[in-house]
PDB file of C-alpha atoms in Angstrom:
ATOM      1  CA  MET A1229       3.322 -21.179   5.462  1.00 82.00           C
ATOM      2  CA  ALA A1230       6.011 -19.000   3.974  1.00 92.00           C
ATOM      3  CA  ILE A1231       5.176 -15.625   2.456  1.00 95.00           C
ATOM      4  CA  THR A1232       5.670 -15.908  -1.321  1.00 96.00           C
ATOM      5  CA  VAL A1233       7.246 -12.925  -3.131  1.00 97.00           C
ATOM      6  CA  LEU A1234       7.731 -11.896  -6.803  1.00 98.00           C
ATOM      7  CA  ILE A1235      10.354  -9.218  -7.404  1.00 97.00           C
ATOM      8  CA  ALA A1236       9.824  -6.934 -10.473  1.00 97.00           C
ATOM      9  CA  ASP A1237      12.721  -4.605 -11.311  1.00 95.00           C
ATOM     10  CA  ASP A1238      14.640  -3.874 -14.473  1.00 94.00           C
ATOM     11  CA  GLN A1239      17.987  -3.976 -12.669  1.00 93.00           C
ATOM     12  CA  ALA A1240      19.294  -7.549 -12.283  1.00 93.00           C
ATOM     13  CA  MET A1241      21.420  -6.530  -9.243  1.00 92.00           C
ATOM     14  CA  VAL A1242      18.410  -5.203  -7.402  1.00 91.00           C
ATOM     15  CA  ARG A1243      16.414  -8.379  -8.123  1.00 93.00           C
ATOM     16  CA  GLN A1244      19.282 -10.546  -6.960  1.00 94.00           C
ATOM     17  CA  GLY A1245      20.105  -8.441  -3.885  1.00 93.00           C
ATOM     18  CA  PHE A1246      16.494  -8.219  -2.663  1.00 94.00           C
ATOM     19  CA  GLY A1247      15.995 -11.832  -3.534  1.00 94.00           C
ATOM     20  CA  ALA A1248      18.868 -13.049  -1.464  1.00 95.00           C
ATOM     21  CA  LEU A1249      17.928 -10.861   1.470  1.00 94.00           C
ATOM     22  CA  LEU A1250      14.291 -12.060   1.520  1.00 95.00           C
ATOM     23  CA  ALA A1251      15.115 -15.720   0.811  1.00 94.00           C
ATOM     24  CA  ALA A1252      17.336 -15.684   3.919  1.00 95.00           C
ATOM     25  CA  GLN A1253      14.265 -15.151   6.084  1.00 95.00           C
ATOM     26  CA  PRO A1254      12.691 -18.319   7.439  1.00 94.00           C
ATOM     27  CA  ASP A1255       9.143 -17.102   6.770  1.00 95.00           C
ATOM     28  CA  ILE A1256       9.647 -15.677   3.204  1.00 95.00           C
ATOM     29  CA  SER A1257      10.107 -17.543  -0.099  1.00 96.00           C
ATOM     30  CA  VAL A1258      11.069 -15.678  -3.367  1.00 96.00           C
ATOM     31  CA  ILE A1259       9.254 -17.607  -6.067  1.00 96.00           C
ATOM     32  CA  GLY A1260      10.132 -15.497  -9.110  1.00 96.00           C
ATOM     33  CA  ASP A1261      11.281 -12.263 -10.639  1.00 96.00           C
ATOM     34  CA  ALA A1262      10.600 -10.102 -13.639  1.00 96.00           C
ATOM     35  CA  PRO A1263      12.754  -7.568 -15.568  1.00 95.00           C
ATOM     36  CA  ASP A1264       9.736  -5.401 -16.702  1.00 95.00           C
ATOM     37  CA  GLY A1265       6.106  -4.719 -15.978  1.00 94.00           C
ATOM     38  CA  LYS A1266       4.777  -6.914 -18.789  1.00 95.00           C
ATOM     39  CA  VAL A1267       6.566  -9.989 -17.450  1.00 96.00           C
ATOM     40  CA  ALA A1268       5.525  -9.030 -13.934  1.00 97.00           C
ATOM     41  CA  VAL A1269       1.844  -9.153 -14.838  1.00 96.00           C
ATOM     42  CA  ALA A1270       2.231 -12.593 -16.485  1.00 96.00           C
ATOM     43  CA  GLU A1271       4.290 -14.041 -13.609  1.00 97.00           C
ATOM     44  CA  ALA A1272       1.801 -12.697 -11.026  1.00 97.00           C
ATOM     45  CA  ALA A1273      -1.025 -14.485 -12.817  1.00 96.00           C
ATOM     46  CA  ARG A1274       1.015 -17.688 -13.096  1.00 96.00           C
ATOM     47  CA  LEU A1275       2.598 -17.797  -9.680  1.00 96.00           C
ATOM     48  CA  ARG A1276      -0.015 -15.978  -7.543  1.00 96.00           C
ATOM     49  CA  PRO A1277       2.481 -14.650  -5.032  1.00 97.00           C
ATOM     50  CA  ASP A1278       1.366 -13.130  -1.758  1.00 95.00           C
ATOM     51  CA  VAL A1279       3.402 -10.001  -2.514  1.00 95.00           C
ATOM     52  CA  VAL A1280       4.839  -8.360  -5.599  1.00 96.00           C
ATOM     53  CA  LEU A1281       7.697  -5.960  -5.074  1.00 95.00           C
ATOM     54  CA  MET A1282       7.076  -3.621  -8.040  1.00 94.00           C
ATOM     55  CA  ASP A1283       9.548  -1.046  -9.285  1.00 92.00           C
ATOM     56  CA  VAL A1284       7.819   2.131 -10.499  1.00 88.00           C
ATOM     57  CA  ARG A1285       9.955   2.794 -13.588  1.00 86.00           C
ATOM     58  CA  MET A1286      10.442  -0.189 -15.880  1.00 90.00           C
ATOM     59  CA  PRO A1287      10.628  -0.828 -19.688  1.00 86.00           C
ATOM     60  CA  GLU A1288       7.873  -2.515 -21.729  1.00 87.00           C
ATOM     61  CA  MET A1289       5.265  -1.635 -19.091  1.00 91.00           C
ATOM     62  CA  ASN A1290       5.897   0.625 -16.109  1.00 90.00           C
ATOM     63  CA  GLY A1291       5.162  -0.447 -12.557  1.00 91.00           C
ATOM     64  CA  LEU A1292       1.994   1.584 -12.289  1.00 90.00           C
ATOM     65  CA  ASP A1293       0.354  -0.019 -15.319  1.00 92.00           C
ATOM     66  CA  ALA A1294       1.501  -3.453 -14.176  1.00 95.00           C
ATOM     67  CA  ALA A1295       0.087  -2.823 -10.673  1.00 93.00           C
ATOM     68  CA  ARG A1296      -3.189  -1.692 -12.200  1.00 91.00           C
ATOM     69  CA  GLN A1297      -3.515  -4.907 -14.160  1.00 94.00           C
ATOM     70  CA  ILE A1298      -2.553  -7.195 -11.231  1.00 95.00           C
ATOM     71  CA  LEU A1299      -4.832  -5.391  -8.739  1.00 90.00           C
ATOM     72  CA  SER A1300      -7.832  -5.390 -11.115  1.00 89.00           C
ATOM     73  CA  ALA A1301      -7.496  -9.091 -11.928  1.00 90.00           C
ATOM     74  CA  GLY A1302      -9.481 -10.064  -8.828  1.00 85.00           C
ATOM     75  CA  PHE A1303      -7.113 -12.871  -7.758  1.00 90.00           C
ATOM     76  CA  ASP A1304      -8.358 -14.913  -4.751  1.00 88.00           C
ATOM     77  CA  PRO A1305      -6.529 -14.798  -2.437  1.00 88.00           C
ATOM     78  CA  PRO A1306      -5.437 -11.321  -3.423  1.00 88.00           C
ATOM     79  CA  VAL A1307      -1.969 -10.492  -4.702  1.00 93.00           C
ATOM     80  CA  ARG A1308      -0.601  -7.533  -2.754  1.00 92.00           C
ATOM     81  CA  VAL A1309       1.598  -4.966  -4.547  1.00 92.00           C
ATOM     82  CA  LEU A1310       4.374  -3.030  -2.775  1.00 91.00           C
ATOM     83  CA  MET A1311       5.800  -0.291  -4.924  1.00 88.00           C
ATOM     84  CA  LEU A1312       9.563   0.344  -5.031  1.00 86.00           C
ATOM     85  CA  THR A1313      11.057   3.727  -5.914  1.00 81.00           C
ATOM     86  CA  THR A1314      14.231   5.735  -5.726  1.00 77.00           C
ATOM     87  CA  PHE A1315      12.227   8.871  -5.081  1.00 68.00           C
ATOM     88  CA  ASP A1316      10.619   9.782  -1.787  1.00 58.00           C
ATOM     89  CA  ILE A1317       7.977  12.010  -3.418  1.00 56.00           C
ATOM     90  CA  ASP A1318       6.481  10.433  -6.561  1.00 57.00           C
ATOM     91  CA  ASP A1319       3.116  11.113  -8.108  1.00 64.00           C
ATOM     92  CA  TYR A1320       3.120   7.694  -9.703  1.00 69.00           C
ATOM     93  CA  VAL A1321       3.373   6.007  -6.343  1.00 63.00           C
ATOM     94  CA  TYR A1322       0.569   8.150  -4.971  1.00 66.00           C
ATOM     95  CA  GLU A1323      -1.590   7.085  -7.846  1.00 74.00           C
ATOM     96  CA  ALA A1324      -0.650   3.491  -7.195  1.00 74.00           C
ATOM     97  CA  LEU A1325      -1.978   3.770  -3.678  1.00 72.00           C
ATOM     98  CA  GLY A1326      -5.242   4.960  -5.140  1.00 71.00           C
ATOM     99  CA  LEU A1327      -5.301   1.890  -7.387  1.00 76.00           C
ATOM    100  CA  GLY A1328      -5.010  -0.371  -4.368  1.00 78.00           C
ATOM    101  CA  ALA A1329      -1.254  -0.914  -3.992  1.00 82.00           C
ATOM    102  CA  SER A1330      -0.497  -1.633  -0.326  1.00 81.00           C
ATOM    103  CA  GLY A1331       2.200   1.020   0.001  1.00 78.00           C
ATOM    104  CA  PHE A1332       5.630   1.932  -1.217  1.00 79.00           C
ATOM    105  CA  LEU A1333       9.226   1.585  -0.110  1.00 81.00           C
ATOM    106  CA  LEU A1334      12.415   3.427  -1.033  1.00 81.00           C
ATOM    107  CA  LYS A1335      15.005   1.141  -2.700  1.00 84.00           C
ATOM    108  CA  ASP A1336      17.670   2.398  -0.314  1.00 84.00           C
ATOM    109  CA  ALA A1337      15.657   1.514   2.811  1.00 83.00           C
ATOM    110  CA  PRO A1338      17.458  -0.575   5.436  1.00 87.00           C
ATOM    111  CA  ALA A1339      17.293  -4.330   4.986  1.00 88.00           C
ATOM    112  CA  GLU A1340      15.138  -4.794   8.060  1.00 88.00           C
ATOM    113  CA  GLU A1341      12.619  -2.297   6.710  1.00 86.00           C
ATOM    114  CA  LEU A1342      12.245  -4.257   3.475  1.00 89.00           C
ATOM    115  CA  VAL A1343      11.640  -7.477   5.425  1.00 91.00           C
ATOM    116  CA  ARG A1344       9.181  -5.820   7.689  1.00 87.00           C
ATOM    117  CA  ALA A1345       7.373  -4.238   4.713  1.00 87.00           C
ATOM    118  CA  VAL A1346       6.840  -7.642   3.034  1.00 91.00           C
ATOM    119  CA  ARG A1347       5.410  -9.056   6.247  1.00 89.00           C
ATOM    120  CA  VAL A1348       3.170  -6.134   6.891  1.00 82.00           C
ATOM    121  CA  VAL A1349       1.749  -6.108   3.319  1.00 85.00           C
ATOM    122  CA  SER A1350       1.311  -9.884   3.229  1.00 87.00           C
ATOM    123  CA  ALA A1351      -0.876  -9.621   6.333  1.00 80.00           C
ATOM    124  CA  GLY A1352      -3.211  -7.290   4.452  1.00 74.00           C
ATOM    125  CA  GLU A1353      -2.063  -4.071   6.155  1.00 69.00           C
ATOM    126  CA  ALA A1354      -0.988  -0.998   4.297  1.00 67.00           C
ATOM    127  CA  LEU A1355       2.604   0.116   4.650  1.00 62.00           C
ATOM    128  CA  LEU A1356       1.741   3.560   6.115  1.00 56.00           C
ATOM    129  CA  ALA A1357       3.741   3.785   9.263  1.00 47.00           C
ATOM    130  CA  PRO A1358       7.093   4.979   7.937  1.00 50.00           C
ATOM    131  CA  THR A1359       7.482   8.770   8.074  1.00 53.00           C
ATOM    132  CA  VAL A1360       8.362   8.956   4.416  1.00 52.00           C
ATOM    133  CA  THR A1361       5.035   7.366   3.401  1.00 55.00           C
ATOM    134  CA  ARG A1362       3.040   9.875   5.401  1.00 59.00           C
ATOM    135  CA  ARG A1363       5.127  12.684   3.943  1.00 63.00           C
ATOM    136  CA  LEU A1364       4.462  11.475   0.421  1.00 59.00           C
ATOM    137  CA  ILE A1365       0.707  11.497   0.953  1.00 62.00           C
ATOM    138  CA  ALA A1366       0.766  14.800   2.761  1.00 63.00           C
ATOM    139  CA  GLU A1367       2.875  16.615   0.184  1.00 63.00           C
ATOM    140  CA  VAL A1368       1.098  15.302  -2.869  1.00 59.00           C
ATOM    141  CA  THR A1369      -2.306  15.983  -1.399  1.00 61.00           C
ATOM    142  CA  MET A1370      -1.233  19.491  -0.436  1.00 65.00           C
ATOM    143  CA  ARG A1371      -0.313  20.108  -4.037  1.00 61.00           C
ATOM    144  CA  ARG A1372      -3.765  18.934  -5.038  1.00 57.00           C
ATOM    145  CA  SER A1373      -5.622  20.785  -2.279  1.00 56.00           C
ATOM    146  CA  ALA A1374      -7.396  23.053  -4.751  1.00 56.00           C
ATOM    147  CA  ARG A1375      -9.223  20.039  -6.184  1.00 57.00           C
ATOM    148  CA  ARG A1376     -10.078  18.552  -2.782  1.00 57.00           C
ATOM    149  CA  THR A1377     -13.774  17.728  -2.548  1.00 63.00           C
ATOM    150  CA  PRO A1378     -15.623  15.731   0.119  1.00 66.00           C
ATOM    151  CA  SER A1379     -16.756  12.264  -0.884  1.00 72.00           C
ATOM    152  CA  PRO A1380     -20.558  11.982  -0.669  1.00 81.00           C
ATOM    153  CA  ALA A1381     -20.093   8.444   0.641  1.00 83.00           C
ATOM    154  CA  LEU A1382     -18.541   9.857   3.852  1.00 87.00           C
ATOM    155  CA  ALA A1383     -22.070  10.912   4.912  1.00 89.00           C
ATOM    156  CA  THR A1384     -23.001   7.225   5.220  1.00 93.00           C
ATOM    157  CA  LEU A1385     -20.474   6.664   8.021  1.00 93.00           C
ATOM    158  CA  THR A1386     -21.477   6.774  11.695  1.00 95.00           C
ATOM    159  CA  PRO A1387     -19.516   9.184  13.962  1.00 94.00           C
ATOM    160  CA  ARG A1388     -17.456   6.251  15.278  1.00 95.00           C
ATOM    161  CA  GLU A1389     -16.705   4.921  11.751  1.00 95.00           C
ATOM    162  CA  ARG A1390     -15.627   8.415  10.680  1.00 94.00           C
ATOM    163  CA  GLU A1391     -13.441   8.695  13.749  1.00 94.00           C
ATOM    164  CA  ILE A1392     -11.808   5.371  12.983  1.00 94.00           C
ATOM    165  CA  LEU A1393     -11.289   6.285   9.305  1.00 92.00           C
ATOM    166  CA  GLU A1394      -9.416   9.374  10.458  1.00 90.00           C
ATOM    167  CA  LEU A1395      -7.113   7.273  12.646  1.00 89.00           C
ATOM    168  CA  VAL A1396      -6.550   4.801   9.840  1.00 86.00           C
ATOM    169  CA  ALA A1397      -5.626   7.764   7.557  1.00 80.00           C
ATOM    170  CA  ARG A1398      -3.023   8.842  10.103  1.00 78.00           C
ATOM    171  CA  GLY A1399      -1.305   5.510   9.726  1.00 72.00           C
ATOM    172  CA  MET A1400      -2.476   3.845  12.928  1.00 80.00           C
ATOM    173  CA  SER A1401      -2.865   0.049  13.124  1.00 79.00           C
ATOM    174  CA  ASN A1402      -5.951  -1.662  14.518  1.00 84.00           C
ATOM    175  CA  THR A1403      -4.079  -2.250  17.762  1.00 85.00           C
ATOM    176  CA  GLU A1404      -3.121   1.357  18.119  1.00 86.00           C
ATOM    177  CA  ILE A1405      -6.669   2.479  17.333  1.00 90.00           C
ATOM    178  CA  ALA A1406      -8.078   0.095  19.922  1.00 92.00           C
ATOM    179  CA  GLU A1407      -5.730   1.470  22.572  1.00 93.00           C
ATOM    180  CA  ALA A1408      -6.479   5.092  21.623  1.00 92.00           C
ATOM    181  CA  LEU A1409     -10.263   4.619  21.760  1.00 94.00           C
ATOM    182  CA  PHE A1410     -10.293   2.156  24.652  1.00 94.00           C
ATOM    183  CA  ILE A1411     -12.206  -0.500  22.710  1.00 94.00           C
ATOM    184  CA  ALA A1412     -11.438  -4.107  21.728  1.00 94.00           C
ATOM    185  CA  GLU A1413      -9.282  -4.711  18.685  1.00 90.00           C
ATOM    186  CA  GLN A1414     -11.992  -6.934  17.182  1.00 92.00           C
ATOM    187  CA  THR A1415     -14.432  -4.063  17.428  1.00 95.00           C
ATOM    188  CA  VAL A1416     -11.981  -1.907  15.541  1.00 93.00           C
ATOM    189  CA  LYS A1417     -11.738  -4.605  12.796  1.00 90.00           C
ATOM    190  CA  THR A1418     -15.509  -4.670  12.502  1.00 94.00           C
ATOM    191  CA  HIS A1419     -15.673  -0.864  12.135  1.00 95.00           C
ATOM    192  CA  VAL A1420     -12.846  -0.859   9.573  1.00 92.00           C
ATOM    193  CA  SER A1421     -14.613  -3.550   7.571  1.00 91.00           C
ATOM    194  CA  LYS A1422     -17.828  -1.547   7.532  1.00 94.00           C
ATOM    195  CA  VAL A1423     -16.024   1.588   6.515  1.00 94.00           C
ATOM    196  CA  PHE A1424     -14.341  -0.204   3.555  1.00 90.00           C
ATOM    197  CA  THR A1425     -17.676  -1.701   2.491  1.00 91.00           C
ATOM    198  CA  LYS A1426     -19.552   1.684   2.656  1.00 93.00           C
ATOM    199  CA  LEU A1427     -16.843   3.522   0.823  1.00 91.00           C
ATOM    200  CA  ASP A1428     -16.029   0.700  -1.666  1.00 87.00           C
ATOM    201  CA  LEU A1429     -12.408   0.585  -0.607  1.00 83.00           C
ATOM    202  CA  ARG A1430      -9.948  -2.255  -1.228  1.00 75.00           C
ATOM    203  CA  ASP A1431      -7.621  -1.596   1.689  1.00 74.00           C
ATOM    204  CA  ARG A1432      -6.120   0.868   4.124  1.00 75.00           C
ATOM    205  CA  ALA A1433      -4.042   2.634   1.435  1.00 72.00           C
ATOM    206  CA  GLN A1434      -7.162   3.563  -0.517  1.00 76.00           C
ATOM    207  CA  ALA A1435      -8.748   4.715   2.720  1.00 81.00           C
ATOM    208  CA  VAL A1436      -5.813   7.087   3.351  1.00 77.00           C
ATOM    209  CA  VAL A1437      -6.030   8.525  -0.142  1.00 75.00           C
ATOM    210  CA  LEU A1438      -9.793   9.103   0.138  1.00 80.00           C
ATOM    211  CA  ALA A1439      -9.460  10.689   3.584  1.00 81.00           C
ATOM    212  CA  TYR A1440      -6.820  13.193   2.386  1.00 76.00           C
ATOM    213  CA  GLU A1441      -8.485  13.967  -0.975  1.00 75.00           C
ATOM    214  CA  SER A1442     -11.827  14.569   0.693  1.00 79.00           C
ATOM    215  CA  GLY A1443     -10.365  16.851   3.332  1.00 77.00           C
ATOM    216  CA  LEU A1444     -11.345  14.546   6.224  1.00 79.00           C
ATOM    217  CA  VAL A1445      -7.609  14.583   7.228  1.00 74.00           C
ATOM    218  CA  THR A1446      -5.310  17.477   6.355  1.00 69.00           C
ATOM    219  CA  PRO A1447      -1.607  17.207   5.718  1.00 60.00           C
ATOM    220  CA  GLY A1448       0.797  17.939   8.559  1.00 56.00           C
TER     221      GLY A1448
END
């Protein structure tokens, strides 16, 4: 089945350009768009897309508040949110990751990166591989280092679960973790699921935020 996408951006040219690019892919279907955050929330509830491409800065309701409402709605299956921004370091995007957004993408990213991002996010993975995403997390957490405190929930993890959380926080996929630790990919998936349950995390993006903020992983 095609990956369904809703595009939320206050610039019509951006919506049309991204829409045309994604609609040209055989496995992606653009089912709607929105000129502001308020409409994006309503359309996400009505259309239940697999992925919402959400601009950070929009009128009526900004992308962060719209993402918060969509992600807290508890849709089943879940609606994934991929934040769009013109800035490579943006506190709002970092906060969106903490809310459960699946990642962020620069608006001037190459076309193939946008297509890949939609596919990655729709599969339930966080868009953490691009260098710019790791830099965003590293630089923002470095600025917040004075407030960094370990999460008490980390004590509930086994040594193996803690090790896997560290690798997830460094942007590694399940396949890459399996190869690094010489274990089966299914075993990695099981560990990741247990980590998310113990730490009450929605997805890998939230895992990365927690790992950096608690000091389990340090920037750089």
